[in-house]
Every structure is written in C-alpha cells, then in structure tokens.
Short mmCIF file of C-alpha atoms and ligand atoms in Angstrom, two decimals:
data_model
loop_
_atom_site.label_atom_id
_atom_site.label_comp_id
_atom_site.label_asym_id
_atom_site.label_seq_id
_atom_site.Cartn_x
_atom_site.Cartn_y
_atom_site.Cartn_z
CA MET M 4 7.20 19.73 -7.72
CA ALA M 5 3.56 20.86 -7.34
CA ASP M 6 0.98 19.22 -9.63
CA ARG M 7 -0.46 22.39 -11.19
CA TYR M 8 -2.79 20.46 -13.40
CA LEU M 9 -4.46 18.90 -10.28
CA SER M 10 -4.88 22.60 -8.86
CA LEU M 11 -6.31 23.73 -12.21
CA THR M 12 -8.91 20.99 -12.35
CA GLY M 13 -9.85 21.92 -8.72
CA THR M 14 -11.28 25.21 -10.03
CA ALA M 15 -14.64 25.58 -11.77
CA PRO M 16 -13.22 27.15 -15.00
CA GLY M 17 -10.30 24.69 -15.09
CA ARG M 18 -12.75 21.84 -14.59
CA PHE M 19 -14.98 23.22 -17.46
CA LEU M 20 -12.05 23.68 -19.81
CA THR M 21 -10.39 20.31 -19.25
CA ARG M 22 -13.65 18.52 -19.42
CA ARG M 23 -14.42 20.06 -22.75
CA LEU M 24 -11.02 19.06 -24.04
CA GLY M 25 -11.63 15.52 -22.83
CA LEU M 26 -8.57 15.72 -20.40
CA PRO M 27 -8.09 13.72 -17.27
CA GLN M 28 -10.10 14.80 -14.18
CA PRO M 29 -8.06 13.97 -11.14
CA ALA M 30 -9.96 14.41 -7.83
CA ALA M 31 -8.08 15.80 -4.69
CA LEU M 32 -7.51 12.73 -2.64
CA HIS M 33 -8.81 12.48 1.03
CA ARG M 34 -5.59 11.66 2.98
CA TRP M 35 -5.40 10.74 6.69
CA SER M 36 -5.10 13.53 9.22
CA PRO M 37 -5.64 13.40 13.00
CA ASP M 38 -8.12 16.30 12.59
CA ARG M 39 -10.54 14.71 10.11
CA PRO M 40 -12.91 11.76 10.33
CA ALA M 41 -11.52 8.49 9.01
CA LEU M 42 -14.48 8.31 6.57
CA TYR M 43 -17.16 10.76 5.66
CA GLY M 44 -19.98 8.27 5.93
CA PRO M 45 -20.96 4.81 6.84
CA VAL M 46 -19.53 1.56 5.65
CA LEU M 47 -21.96 -0.59 3.76
CA HIS M 48 -21.39 -4.40 4.37
CA LEU M 49 -22.81 -6.54 1.46
CA THR M 50 -22.65 -10.27 0.71
CA ALA M 51 -22.65 -12.09 -2.54
CA GLY M 52 -23.35 -15.88 -2.17
CA PRO M 53 -23.36 -17.85 1.01
CA SER M 54 -20.65 -16.72 3.24
CA ALA M 55 -19.10 -18.29 6.42
CA LEU M 56 -16.99 -15.25 7.12
CA ASP M 57 -17.47 -13.57 10.58
CA LEU M 58 -17.00 -10.07 9.49
CA ALA M 59 -19.32 -8.09 11.63
CA PRO M 60 -17.11 -8.02 14.72
CA VAL M 61 -14.03 -7.00 12.75
CA LEU M 62 -15.98 -4.19 11.10
CA ALA M 63 -17.34 -3.11 14.42
CA ARG M 64 -13.81 -2.78 15.72
CA THR M 65 -12.93 -0.24 13.05
CA GLY M 66 -14.92 2.33 14.98
CA LEU M 67 -16.86 3.23 11.77
CA THR M 68 -20.66 3.09 11.45
CA VAL M 69 -21.55 -0.08 9.51
CA THR M 70 -24.75 -0.86 7.63
CA THR M 71 -25.22 -4.58 6.92
CA ARG M 72 -27.30 -5.59 4.06
CA ARG M 73 -27.90 -9.29 3.19
CA PRO M 74 -28.78 -10.54 -0.35
CA GLU M 75 -32.30 -11.39 0.83
CA ASP M 76 -32.82 -7.76 2.08
CA ALA M 77 -32.08 -6.44 -1.40
CA ALA M 78 -34.37 -9.06 -2.93
CA ALA M 79 -37.15 -7.92 -0.60
CA GLY M 80 -36.53 -4.33 -1.71
CA ASP M 81 -35.54 -3.36 1.86
CA PRO M 82 -32.50 -1.10 1.47
CA GLY M 83 -31.61 -0.98 5.21
CA ALA M 84 -32.53 -4.26 6.78
CA GLY M 85 -29.78 -5.33 9.19
CA GLY M 86 -29.77 -1.76 10.28
CA THR M 87 -27.10 0.86 10.84
CA ARG M 88 -25.05 -0.49 13.70
CA PRO M 89 -23.01 2.15 15.69
CA ALA M 90 -19.81 0.29 16.25
CA ASP M 91 -18.26 0.61 19.80
CA GLY M 92 -20.30 3.77 20.28
CA ALA M 93 -17.80 5.72 18.05
CA THR M 94 -20.00 6.61 15.23
CA ARG M 95 -19.10 9.19 12.74
CA PRO M 96 -22.04 10.53 10.72
CA ALA M 97 -21.60 11.55 7.07
CA ALA M 98 -20.36 15.12 6.97
CA ASP M 99 -23.43 16.32 5.00
CA GLY M 100 -25.81 14.36 7.24
CA SER M 101 -26.61 11.87 4.41
CA ALA M 102 -26.20 8.11 4.51
CA ARG M 103 -24.21 8.08 1.33
CA PRO M 104 -21.78 5.10 1.97
CA ALA M 105 -18.12 6.17 2.17
CA ALA M 106 -17.07 2.56 1.75
CA VAL M 107 -18.45 -0.69 0.67
CA VAL M 108 -17.21 -4.16 1.86
CA LEU M 109 -18.52 -6.84 -0.42
CA ASP M 110 -18.02 -10.33 1.12
CA ALA M 111 -17.75 -12.63 -2.04
CA THR M 112 -15.83 -15.38 -0.29
CA GLY M 113 -18.86 -17.61 -0.91
CA VAL M 114 -18.74 -17.23 -4.69
CA ARG M 115 -18.07 -20.66 -6.12
CA ASP M 116 -19.38 -20.55 -9.68
CA VAL M 117 -20.67 -18.33 -12.39
CA ASP M 118 -24.10 -18.39 -10.96
CA THR M 119 -23.12 -17.11 -7.48
CA LEU M 120 -20.69 -14.60 -9.18
CA ALA M 121 -23.91 -12.88 -10.35
CA GLY M 122 -24.35 -11.89 -6.75
CA VAL M 123 -21.37 -9.56 -7.06
CA HIS M 124 -23.30 -7.57 -9.83
CA ALA M 125 -26.53 -7.79 -7.83
CA ALA M 126 -24.89 -6.34 -4.74
CA LEU M 127 -22.75 -3.54 -6.19
CA HIS M 128 -24.78 -2.46 -9.29
CA PRO M 129 -27.52 -0.57 -7.22
CA VAL M 130 -25.01 1.11 -4.82
CA VAL M 131 -21.95 2.00 -6.77
CA ARG M 132 -23.20 5.22 -7.99
CA SER M 133 -23.85 6.34 -4.37
CA VAL M 134 -20.27 5.73 -2.99
CA ALA M 135 -18.95 9.01 -1.73
CA PRO M 136 -15.90 10.80 -3.44
CA SER M 137 -12.61 9.30 -2.24
CA GLY M 138 -14.71 6.33 -1.10
CA ARG M 139 -13.48 2.75 -0.80
CA ILE M 140 -14.74 -0.45 -2.25
CA VAL M 141 -13.13 -3.59 -0.76
CA VAL M 142 -14.11 -6.90 -2.30
CA LEU M 143 -13.29 -9.99 -0.07
CA GLY M 144 -12.55 -13.17 -1.91
CA ALA M 145 -11.40 -16.69 -1.03
CA PRO M 146 -8.22 -18.51 -2.02
CA LEU M 147 -8.49 -20.32 -5.27
CA ASP M 148 -9.37 -24.05 -4.69
CA PRO M 149 -6.95 -26.12 -6.85
CA ALA M 150 -9.42 -29.01 -6.73
CA ASP M 151 -12.37 -27.10 -8.04
CA HIS M 152 -11.88 -25.15 -11.34
CA HIS M 153 -15.47 -23.70 -11.10
CA GLN M 154 -14.53 -22.08 -7.80
CA SER M 155 -11.20 -20.97 -9.12
CA ALA M 156 -12.72 -19.45 -12.26
CA ALA M 157 -15.37 -17.48 -10.19
CA GLN M 158 -12.81 -16.39 -7.62
CA GLN M 159 -10.26 -15.28 -10.22
CA ALA M 160 -13.07 -13.38 -11.97
CA LEU M 161 -13.22 -11.15 -8.86
CA GLU M 162 -9.71 -9.96 -9.75
CA GLY M 163 -10.71 -8.77 -13.27
CA PHE M 164 -13.88 -7.31 -11.79
CA THR M 165 -11.94 -5.36 -9.08
CA ARG M 166 -9.26 -3.97 -11.49
CA SER M 167 -12.00 -3.05 -14.13
CA LEU M 168 -14.16 -1.20 -11.50
CA GLY M 169 -11.07 0.60 -10.16
CA LYS M 170 -10.46 1.93 -13.71
CA GLU M 171 -13.91 3.21 -14.19
CA ILE M 172 -15.11 4.40 -10.89
CA GLY M 173 -13.32 7.76 -10.67
CA GLY M 174 -13.70 10.48 -8.01
CA GLY M 175 -10.64 9.44 -6.06
CA ARG M 176 -12.34 6.16 -5.13
CA THR M 177 -10.32 2.98 -4.81
CA VAL M 178 -11.24 -0.67 -5.35
CA ASN M 179 -9.24 -3.48 -3.94
CA LEU M 180 -9.56 -7.32 -3.56
CA VAL M 181 -8.48 -9.11 -0.29
CA ARG M 182 -8.41 -12.86 -0.37
CA LEU M 183 -8.71 -14.25 3.04
CA THR M 184 -9.93 -17.17 5.11
CA ASP M 185 -10.17 -15.59 8.54
CA ALA M 186 -11.70 -12.09 9.08
CA GLY M 187 -9.81 -11.52 12.31
CA ALA M 188 -6.44 -12.00 10.62
CA ALA M 189 -7.41 -9.43 8.01
CA ALA M 190 -8.46 -6.74 10.60
CA SER M 191 -5.39 -4.45 10.05
CA THR M 192 -5.65 -4.85 6.35
CA LEU M 193 -9.30 -3.88 6.30
CA ARG M 194 -8.63 -0.98 8.63
CA PHE M 195 -5.98 0.23 6.20
CA LEU M 196 -7.98 -0.22 3.00
CA LEU M 197 -11.12 1.40 4.56
CA SER M 198 -9.15 4.42 5.64
CA PRO M 199 -7.67 7.54 3.96
CA ARG M 200 -4.26 5.96 4.60
CA SER M 201 -4.75 3.86 1.44
CA ALA M 202 -5.62 6.94 -0.74
CA TYR M 203 -3.15 5.91 -3.56
CA VAL M 204 -3.66 2.20 -3.40
CA SER M 205 -6.09 0.83 -5.91
CA GLY M 206 -6.64 -2.18 -8.14
CA GLN M 207 -4.61 -4.37 -5.77
CA VAL M 208 -5.19 -8.02 -4.91
CA ILE M 209 -3.83 -8.79 -1.40
CA ASP M 210 -3.62 -12.25 0.09
CA VAL M 211 -4.07 -12.34 3.92
CA LEU M 212 -3.58 -16.03 4.22
CA ALA M 213 -0.36 -16.65 6.26
CA ALA M 214 -1.13 -19.15 8.96
CA ALA M 215 0.82 -20.46 12.03
CA GLY M 216 3.35 -18.33 13.66
CA SER M 217 1.51 -15.09 12.92
CA ALA M 218 -1.81 -15.85 14.52
CA ALA M 219 -0.76 -14.85 18.05
CA GLN M 220 -0.15 -11.29 16.92
CA VAL M 221 -3.23 -10.96 14.77
CA ASP M 222 -5.68 -9.97 17.44
CA ALA M 223 -3.39 -9.00 20.27
CA PRO M 224 -4.96 -6.07 22.04
CA GLN M 225 -2.84 -2.89 21.81
CA ALA M 226 -2.32 -0.48 24.65
CA ASP M 227 -2.75 2.49 22.32
CA PRO M 228 -4.35 1.65 19.01
CA GLY M 229 -3.13 4.98 17.71
CA ARG M 230 0.46 3.94 18.34
CA PRO M 231 0.70 0.29 17.17
CA LEU M 232 4.43 0.33 17.09
CA ALA M 233 5.01 1.61 20.65
CA GLY M 234 8.04 -0.05 22.05
CA ARG M 235 9.20 -1.16 18.71
CA THR M 236 12.45 -0.20 16.88
CA ALA M 237 12.35 0.41 13.14
CA LEU M 238 15.30 1.09 10.81
CA VAL M 239 14.63 2.74 7.45
CA THR M 240 17.36 2.89 4.85
CA GLY M 241 17.63 5.91 2.58
CA ALA M 242 15.65 7.96 5.09
CA ALA M 243 17.29 11.31 4.87
CA ARG M 244 14.86 12.51 2.19
CA GLY M 245 11.97 11.53 -0.19
CA ILE M 246 9.97 8.41 0.52
CA GLY M 247 12.36 7.18 3.13
CA ALA M 248 11.94 10.31 5.24
CA ALA M 249 8.10 9.97 5.10
CA VAL M 250 8.34 6.34 6.14
CA ALA M 251 10.57 7.27 9.05
CA GLU M 252 8.02 10.01 10.10
CA THR M 253 5.01 7.74 9.84
CA LEU M 254 6.61 4.83 11.76
CA ALA M 255 7.55 7.32 14.49
CA ARG M 256 4.01 8.79 14.47
CA ASP M 257 2.85 5.13 15.14
CA GLY M 258 5.12 4.90 18.06
CA ALA M 259 8.28 3.34 16.75
CA ARG M 260 11.79 4.41 17.86
CA VAL M 261 13.29 5.07 14.45
CA VAL M 262 16.85 4.67 13.12
CA VAL M 263 17.37 7.01 10.05
CA LEU M 264 20.01 5.36 7.92
CA ASP M 265 21.52 7.13 4.88
CA VAL M 266 24.95 7.69 3.24
CA PRO M 267 27.55 9.87 5.00
CA GLN M 268 26.99 12.71 2.45
CA ALA M 269 23.37 12.93 3.71
CA GLU M 270 24.45 12.97 7.41
CA GLN M 271 23.13 16.45 8.20
CA ASP M 272 19.71 15.69 6.84
CA ALA M 273 19.55 12.24 8.52
CA ARG M 274 20.51 13.81 11.97
CA SER M 275 18.05 16.58 11.73
CA LEU M 276 15.21 14.20 10.85
CA ALA M 277 16.29 11.69 13.55
CA GLY M 278 16.45 14.62 16.01
CA ARG M 279 12.91 15.68 15.25
CA LEU M 280 11.59 12.10 15.57
CA GLY M 281 13.37 11.38 18.74
CA GLY M 282 15.35 8.62 16.98
CA THR M 283 18.82 8.11 15.97
CA ALA M 284 20.86 8.56 12.75
CA LEU M 285 23.17 6.01 11.28
CA THR M 286 25.38 6.98 8.38
CA LEU M 287 26.36 4.08 6.35
CA ASP M 288 26.52 3.11 2.72
CA VAL M 289 24.18 0.00 2.45
CA THR M 290 26.61 -1.49 -0.22
CA ALA M 291 29.34 -1.84 2.28
CA ALA M 292 30.22 -5.45 2.84
CA ASP M 293 29.84 -5.19 6.54
CA ALA M 294 26.60 -3.15 6.49
CA GLY M 295 24.62 -5.92 8.17
CA GLU M 296 27.21 -6.26 10.90
CA ARG M 297 27.26 -2.48 11.55
CA ILE M 298 23.52 -2.30 11.74
CA ALA M 299 23.53 -5.28 14.25
CA ALA M 300 26.14 -3.61 16.32
CA GLU M 301 24.06 -0.39 16.42
CA LEU M 302 21.08 -2.38 17.65
CA PRO M 303 22.25 -4.65 20.35
CA ASP M 304 18.75 -5.05 21.79
CA GLY M 305 17.34 -6.04 18.40
CA LEU M 306 15.20 -4.74 15.61
CA ASP M 307 11.43 -5.12 14.86
CA VAL M 308 10.88 -3.32 11.58
CA LEU M 309 13.49 -3.24 8.66
CA VAL M 310 12.52 -1.06 5.76
CA HIS M 311 14.79 -1.42 2.71
CA ASN M 312 14.10 1.86 1.03
CA ALA M 313 17.38 3.16 -0.28
CA GLY M 314 17.48 3.07 -3.97
CA VAL M 315 19.12 4.70 -7.03
CA THR M 316 18.51 5.02 -10.75
CA ARG M 317 21.19 5.40 -13.35
CA ASP M 318 19.19 5.27 -16.52
CA ARG M 319 20.65 4.46 -20.06
CA ARG M 320 19.42 2.10 -22.76
CA LEU M 321 21.16 -1.23 -22.57
CA VAL M 322 23.03 -0.43 -25.76
CA ASN M 323 24.66 2.58 -24.06
CA MET M 324 25.03 1.20 -20.68
CA PRO M 325 28.44 0.61 -19.25
CA ALA M 326 28.88 -2.23 -16.71
CA GLU M 327 29.41 0.15 -13.90
CA ARG M 328 25.90 1.75 -14.35
CA TRP M 329 24.49 -1.77 -14.28
CA SER M 330 26.43 -2.93 -11.20
CA SER M 331 25.98 0.28 -9.11
CA VAL M 332 22.16 0.01 -9.47
CA LEU M 333 22.07 -3.69 -8.79
CA ASP M 334 24.33 -3.27 -5.82
CA VAL M 335 22.31 -0.59 -4.02
CA ASN M 336 18.71 -1.77 -4.97
CA LEU M 337 19.07 -5.58 -4.68
CA ALA M 338 22.55 -7.11 -3.61
CA SER M 339 22.71 -4.95 -0.49
CA VAL M 340 19.10 -5.77 0.37
CA LEU M 341 19.90 -9.48 0.10
CA ARG M 342 23.09 -9.25 2.12
CA THR M 343 21.76 -7.05 4.82
CA THR M 344 18.62 -9.14 5.24
CA ASP M 345 20.63 -12.39 5.40
CA ALA M 346 23.03 -10.96 8.01
CA LEU M 347 20.23 -9.54 10.24
CA LEU M 348 18.21 -12.82 10.22
CA ALA M 349 21.34 -14.98 10.70
CA LYS M 350 22.31 -12.86 13.81
CA GLY M 351 18.87 -12.83 15.24
CA THR M 352 18.78 -9.08 15.25
CA LEU M 353 15.33 -9.10 13.69
CA ARG M 354 13.22 -10.24 16.67
CA PRO M 355 10.23 -12.65 16.32
CA GLY M 356 7.12 -10.69 15.30
CA GLY M 357 9.52 -8.57 13.06
CA ARG M 358 8.64 -7.13 9.77
CA ILE M 359 10.72 -6.62 6.65
CA VAL M 360 9.32 -4.22 4.00
CA ALA M 361 11.42 -3.94 0.82
CA THR M 362 10.89 -1.34 -1.96
CA ALA M 363 10.16 -2.59 -5.42
CA SER M 364 8.77 -0.40 -8.22
CA ILE M 365 6.25 -0.64 -11.04
CA ALA M 366 9.28 -0.54 -13.27
CA GLY M 367 10.21 -3.96 -11.90
CA LEU M 368 6.72 -5.30 -12.83
CA ALA M 369 6.13 -3.59 -16.17
CA GLY M 370 9.56 -2.65 -17.30
CA ASN M 371 10.56 0.73 -18.40
CA ALA M 372 12.76 1.92 -21.40
CA GLY M 373 16.19 3.01 -20.23
CA GLN M 374 15.81 1.10 -16.92
CA THR M 375 17.05 -2.41 -17.63
CA ASN M 376 19.29 -2.16 -14.58
CA TYR M 377 16.66 -0.58 -12.30
CA GLY M 378 13.92 -2.83 -13.60
CA ALA M 379 15.99 -5.89 -13.00
CA SER M 380 16.94 -4.79 -9.47
CA LYS M 381 13.24 -4.06 -8.57
CA ALA M 382 12.00 -7.41 -10.10
CA GLY M 383 14.76 -9.04 -8.06
CA ILE M 384 13.06 -7.58 -4.94
CA VAL M 385 9.80 -9.36 -5.90
CA GLY M 386 11.70 -12.57 -6.22
CA LEU M 387 13.38 -12.20 -2.95
CA VAL M 388 10.04 -11.43 -1.15
CA ARG M 389 8.18 -14.32 -2.60
CA SER M 390 10.91 -16.84 -1.88
CA LEU M 391 12.01 -15.71 1.61
CA ALA M 392 8.55 -14.87 3.09
CA PRO M 393 7.35 -18.34 4.04
CA ARG M 394 10.79 -19.35 5.39
CA ALA M 395 11.36 -16.17 7.30
CA LEU M 396 7.92 -16.62 8.99
CA ALA M 397 8.41 -20.16 9.74
CA GLU M 398 12.05 -19.91 10.97
CA HIS M 399 12.17 -16.40 12.52
CA GLY M 400 8.53 -15.26 12.97
CA VAL M 401 9.28 -12.43 10.59
CA THR M 402 7.09 -11.34 7.64
CA VAL M 403 8.54 -10.11 4.28
CA ASN M 404 6.60 -7.94 1.97
CA ALA M 405 7.27 -5.28 -0.67
CA VAL M 406 5.78 -2.04 -1.64
CA ALA M 407 5.95 -1.20 -5.31
CA PRO M 408 5.52 2.56 -5.88
CA GLY M 409 4.37 3.98 -9.06
CA PHE M 410 4.77 7.72 -9.82
CA ILE M 411 5.53 9.37 -6.57
CA GLU M 412 6.22 13.13 -6.23
CA THR M 413 9.79 13.08 -5.03
CA ARG M 414 13.17 14.48 -6.26
CA MET M 415 13.55 11.35 -8.29
CA THR M 416 10.40 12.05 -10.40
CA ALA M 417 10.97 15.86 -10.41
CA ALA M 418 14.08 15.21 -12.52
CA ILE M 419 12.01 13.55 -15.35
CA PRO M 420 11.50 15.75 -18.36
CA LEU M 421 8.20 17.72 -18.39
CA PHE M 422 6.16 15.73 -20.91
CA LEU M 423 7.21 12.37 -19.67
CA ARG M 424 6.58 13.51 -16.10
CA GLU M 425 3.02 14.62 -17.12
CA ALA M 426 2.45 11.22 -18.75
CA GLY M 427 3.73 9.43 -15.68
CA ARG M 428 1.48 11.39 -13.36
CA ARG M 429 -1.75 10.85 -15.44
CA MET M 430 -1.43 7.32 -16.53
CA ASN M 431 -3.15 5.76 -13.60
CA SER M 432 -6.82 5.47 -12.39
CA LEU M 433 -6.46 8.40 -10.02
CA ALA M 434 -4.86 10.52 -12.75
CA GLN M 435 -2.21 12.01 -10.44
CA GLY M 436 1.05 11.19 -8.75
CA GLY M 437 1.22 9.79 -5.24
CA LEU M 438 2.91 11.45 -2.35
CA PRO M 439 5.74 9.94 -0.23
CA VAL M 440 3.21 9.57 2.64
CA ASP M 441 1.15 7.16 0.51
CA VAL M 442 4.09 4.73 0.37
CA ALA M 443 4.78 5.45 4.05
CA GLU M 444 1.25 4.56 5.20
CA THR M 445 1.36 1.29 3.17
CA THR M 446 4.66 0.53 4.86
CA ALA M 447 3.17 1.25 8.31
CA TRP M 448 0.19 -1.07 7.66
CA LEU M 449 2.59 -3.92 6.68
CA ALA M 450 4.87 -3.06 9.83
CA ASP M 451 1.73 -3.27 12.15
CA PRO M 452 2.02 -6.04 14.69
CA ALA M 453 -1.51 -6.92 13.69
CA SER M 454 -0.37 -7.62 10.10
CA GLY M 455 1.18 -10.99 10.83
CA ALA M 456 -1.03 -12.81 8.32
CA VAL M 457 0.15 -10.48 5.51
CA ASN M 458 3.28 -12.19 4.10
CA GLY M 459 4.93 -12.45 0.67
CA GLN M 460 2.81 -9.65 -0.70
CA VAL M 461 3.88 -7.05 -3.29
CA VAL M 462 1.51 -4.16 -2.85
CA ARG M 463 1.60 -1.57 -5.47
CA VAL M 464 1.26 2.11 -4.42
CA CYS M 465 0.62 3.46 -7.82
CA GLY M 466 -2.99 4.79 -8.07
CA GLN M 467 -3.60 1.64 -10.25
CA SER M 468 -0.97 2.59 -12.85
CA LEU M 469 -1.80 1.52 -16.36
CA LEU M 470 1.68 -0.04 -16.59
CA GLY M 471 2.15 -3.65 -15.61
CA ALA M 472 -0.39 -6.29 -14.61
P1 NAD G 20 15.42 9.61 -3.34
O1 NAD G 20 16.53 9.57 -4.26
O2 NAD G 20 14.75 11.00 -3.11
O3 NAD G 20 15.96 9.00 -1.97
C1 NAD G 20 16.76 7.86 -1.80
C2 NAD G 20 17.54 8.01 -0.55
O4 NAD G 20 18.36 6.82 -0.53
C3 NAD G 20 18.51 9.16 -0.59
O5 NAD G 20 18.42 9.75 0.76
C4 NAD G 20 19.83 8.53 -0.76
O6 NAD G 20 20.95 9.24 -0.11
C5 NAD G 20 19.70 7.14 -0.18
N1 NAD G 20 20.71 6.22 -0.67
C6 NAD G 20 21.09 6.00 -1.98
N2 NAD G 20 22.03 5.12 -1.98
C7 NAD G 20 22.28 4.73 -0.78
C8 NAD G 20 23.18 3.78 -0.19
N3 NAD G 20 24.17 3.16 -0.93
N4 NAD G 20 23.24 3.64 1.15
C9 NAD G 20 22.39 4.38 1.97
N5 NAD G 20 21.50 5.19 1.49
C10 NAD G 20 21.49 5.41 0.10
O7 NAD G 20 14.48 8.45 -3.91
P2 NAD G 20 12.96 8.25 -3.62
O8 NAD G 20 12.14 8.76 -4.62
O9 NAD G 20 12.54 8.74 -2.19
O10 NAD G 20 12.85 6.67 -3.56
C11 NAD G 20 12.96 5.77 -2.53
C12 NAD G 20 12.74 4.33 -2.95
O11 NAD G 20 11.52 4.19 -3.59
C13 NAD G 20 13.86 3.81 -3.90
O12 NAD G 20 14.15 2.48 -3.61
C14 NAD G 20 13.20 3.95 -5.24
O13 NAD G 20 13.82 3.11 -6.15
C15 NAD G 20 11.74 3.69 -4.92
N6 NAD G 20 10.77 4.19 -5.95
C16 NAD G 20 10.59 5.55 -5.97
C17 NAD G 20 9.61 5.95 -6.93
C18 NAD G 20 9.26 7.44 -7.20
O14 NAD G 20 8.39 7.70 -7.95
N7 NAD G 20 9.84 8.33 -6.40
C19 NAD G 20 8.97 4.95 -7.77
C20 NAD G 20 9.16 3.67 -7.54
C21 NAD G 20 10.15 3.24 -6.61
#
C-alpha cells in the first residue's frame, strides 16, 4: 500500500501545509541501486579521545572518499588536516561538487571517562549540521570494561548519545553505534552502515566482538566483492511473498543459489520466484515434525545461509484468545525455528562459516496489545539467538543473529486499520514505514562471509521506532 503522505510531503505545497500543521516530515530515503553512487559525498573520519583502532585501511577499502580529522586538527582550527584521501582510486565526488560529508565515522573507542566523553561533543557538534540528507553517522565504541566503572559509564553514555541524536537529526539521516575491538573484523558492518543498504536501520547498537572461529573469514579476499555469496546456498522460509521474497532476491543478487521455501498453497508464487532467481522452490510447512529432515534431504551438499522468515499473526487480546490461536503462532514463529535449527545443526547440513538469521519483531521487544502470542514468539527468537550464538559459533562455526523489523510495508501491515497503520508508519525517527528490501539488505549483511564477528545480535530494522528500548 503506497505511503501517500510521504508523496504529499515530497511536494512544495504539501511540505508547506504539513509543516504549518506541525505534522511529521518524512524524507524520501536514499536506497541502494547499482546505478547510483554509494554515498553522495565523502566520509569524515573523526576521533574522540586517544584511539588505538587502525581504521584508515578499513575505510579505504570501502571505496569511498575519506577525510580524516584528528582532535588536534580541530583544536588548531584546521578543518581539513589529514587531507582528503582518495581510497583505492575509486573516489566519488559529492553530486553537487561540495565537500559536504555524506557520512561521519566517529572513533570513540578511546573514551574512558566523562572528561574524554567531551571529545564526542567536540568532534560532532561543529559538523552535524553539514551532514548531507540521508547521511550516515556511525559512532565506534569499545566493549564495556567490567573492571572499570568510569570506562563503562562513558562507553554506555555513547548509547544514549547515539539514540538521542538519531531521534533529532532528521532528513533521512541515520545514527548507529558499533562496539568493536578490531577494525578489520567490523569491515562488513561499516560497509553496510555507511551505505544506502542500511536506509531504515537507525538508533542501533551492534557488537562486533565475536572472536576465534570467525576470524579466518573476516578479511578473506572475495573473488567478486559485488557477489559475496557466490558459491553459497541460502534457504529462506516464507519466501513466496513479502519480506521473504525480498530476502531471496537480495541474497540471489549477492550471488547465492537460493531455495525458496513456502507452504504448498503458495507453490505457484514460490516456483515463479525461484525460476526468476535461478534457484529452486521447496513447498513445505515449517511446522511439520520432519521439516528439518526434509530440508536436509533437499540439500545433500549442505547449506550456508538459513533465514527463518516464515511468520504469522493471529491477533486477539489474551482474554479472547483461544488456545489454538496461541499455539499456531508459537508453532510457526518459534517452535519450528527451534526444531529446524536443531535438526540442521545436528545433521551438519549447515556448513562451517554458515549463517543463521532469524526474524524477530519490535512487537517481541516492546510488546503490542492484541499480540501476546506473537510478542511471545518473537521475544522467544531473541532468547534463542542470544543463547545459541556462542555455542553455534564454537561448535559449528555458524553465526546466529536476528533481524527485528518494525513497520514494514507488506500485506501484513496493509491489513492494519487506517489510523493504526498511519500511527505505525510515523512513530519512528524516519517518520515512514520500511520496505521489505530494508530487512533483506540487513539479512544480506549478516549473511556475508565477512560478517563472522557479528554474532548473537538482534538488529532492529525499524527506522528507530519509538516502541521498545
Ligand atoms: P507475509 O505474511 O507477507 O509472508 C509470510 C510468508 O510466510 C508467506 O509467504 C506465508 O505463506 C509463509 N508462511 C507462513 N506460515 C508458514 C509455514 N508454516 N511454513 C512455511 N511458510 C509459511 O509476512 P511478512 O510481512 O513478509 O513477514 C515476514 C516475517 O517478518 C514474519 O516472520 C513476520 O512476523 C516478520 N515481521 C514482519 C513485519 C511487517 O511489518 N511486515 C514486522 C515485524 C516482523
């Protein structure tokens, strides 16, 4: 269902009218396309406090133009010392010829106390106004040190800072925090967050801290960087339509051979999508007791990426909810995910270097009236991911993460009554709904072979929804 309000605020009279009425001002988001530059301007690399992070080579490999500015440069009143460094010769000038930054990376890993925290304000205050529309701010933090409550306070402060800036910055700009210890291990995450692929991801805190087991894949050179999943097989459940179909398309774009799984009633759609993507269709109800065995039988050569996307809602307030409505939602959204994951790990179908991406929801984080069954099932996904991730990586070399969509424009949300739907769309920092491709791009980043250090994360794709923490 088209977002007519977004179209209205894109016109001069519409903007005038809605501004006068004090209504939300969503900006048309810049999404990834092969025909457009990744960013319309340079990346500004700033530092707060003393940092030991070797970020420059990682930023250089993004192919973006990087301007590095050290704290002492700012103090000396020199806005450009450190220079504009064309990265790998693949520079992309700002569309309008200006040097307005399209992204800012603030290295705050050296922030250890309230005094050094002031460096965050000192670095960003002068530049925040100049960040281009749909621009990116990525704050880099360090893991909290349990032995140092001053460092923990200052690093945790970055979270409140990031989320607050995300809520006020506007213009389709996003602000995210990445906690890391090794810049190389975070390269795929920085590429994602600095690109239009993360258009609907804001206000997130992402830990890129997984160690051993994943390191070998982190910096592995890829034959074709545009097709990081070449030679890999991905299976997406519930892929005949909606978010799952977009995930299948995006993983195929990135080079994966895709298996499109959906219920027998959706066979025609599943087959036509699989045909278009050069993949295969598998009609199967994920709640079948032998679903894991049937998937394993379909994939004798193994599986690299498993995306648990199939999901249903059967809303009713608890007082009116029959047991069947409860159990059907819990069975599709949670129990089948647990069963299939266990079966595919036990059988070794998921190869080392594999990726599991499960689908949670902001309803599982914030709760939602009429969705005790759905909220429980999606919160269960969060528990599954947090518990299984370290073991799956240690024992099988497989990462386990979740995406938690907010309001995404699909058939599921088109069915919401008009006023509730409008509220759902606007109640986030970007003041609009996301698109299935936004969830798909996030899934593709988590599925990337270079994302081996991202494990146990629940990443919301919600435009920084006001619901939930
Ligand atoms: P959708 O209803 O458009 O598509 C779901 C797909 O899953 C359908 O093709 C359906 O046939 C399939 N499916 C359902 N039960 C199945 C089963 N037992 N076995 C196999 N396939 C089954 O939904 P969507 O909006 O694309 O949502 C996809 C996922 O994202 C779901 O897990 C949903 O809970 C989650 N999500 C969606 C939103 C949103 O705003 N649309 C928000 C948060 C979370």
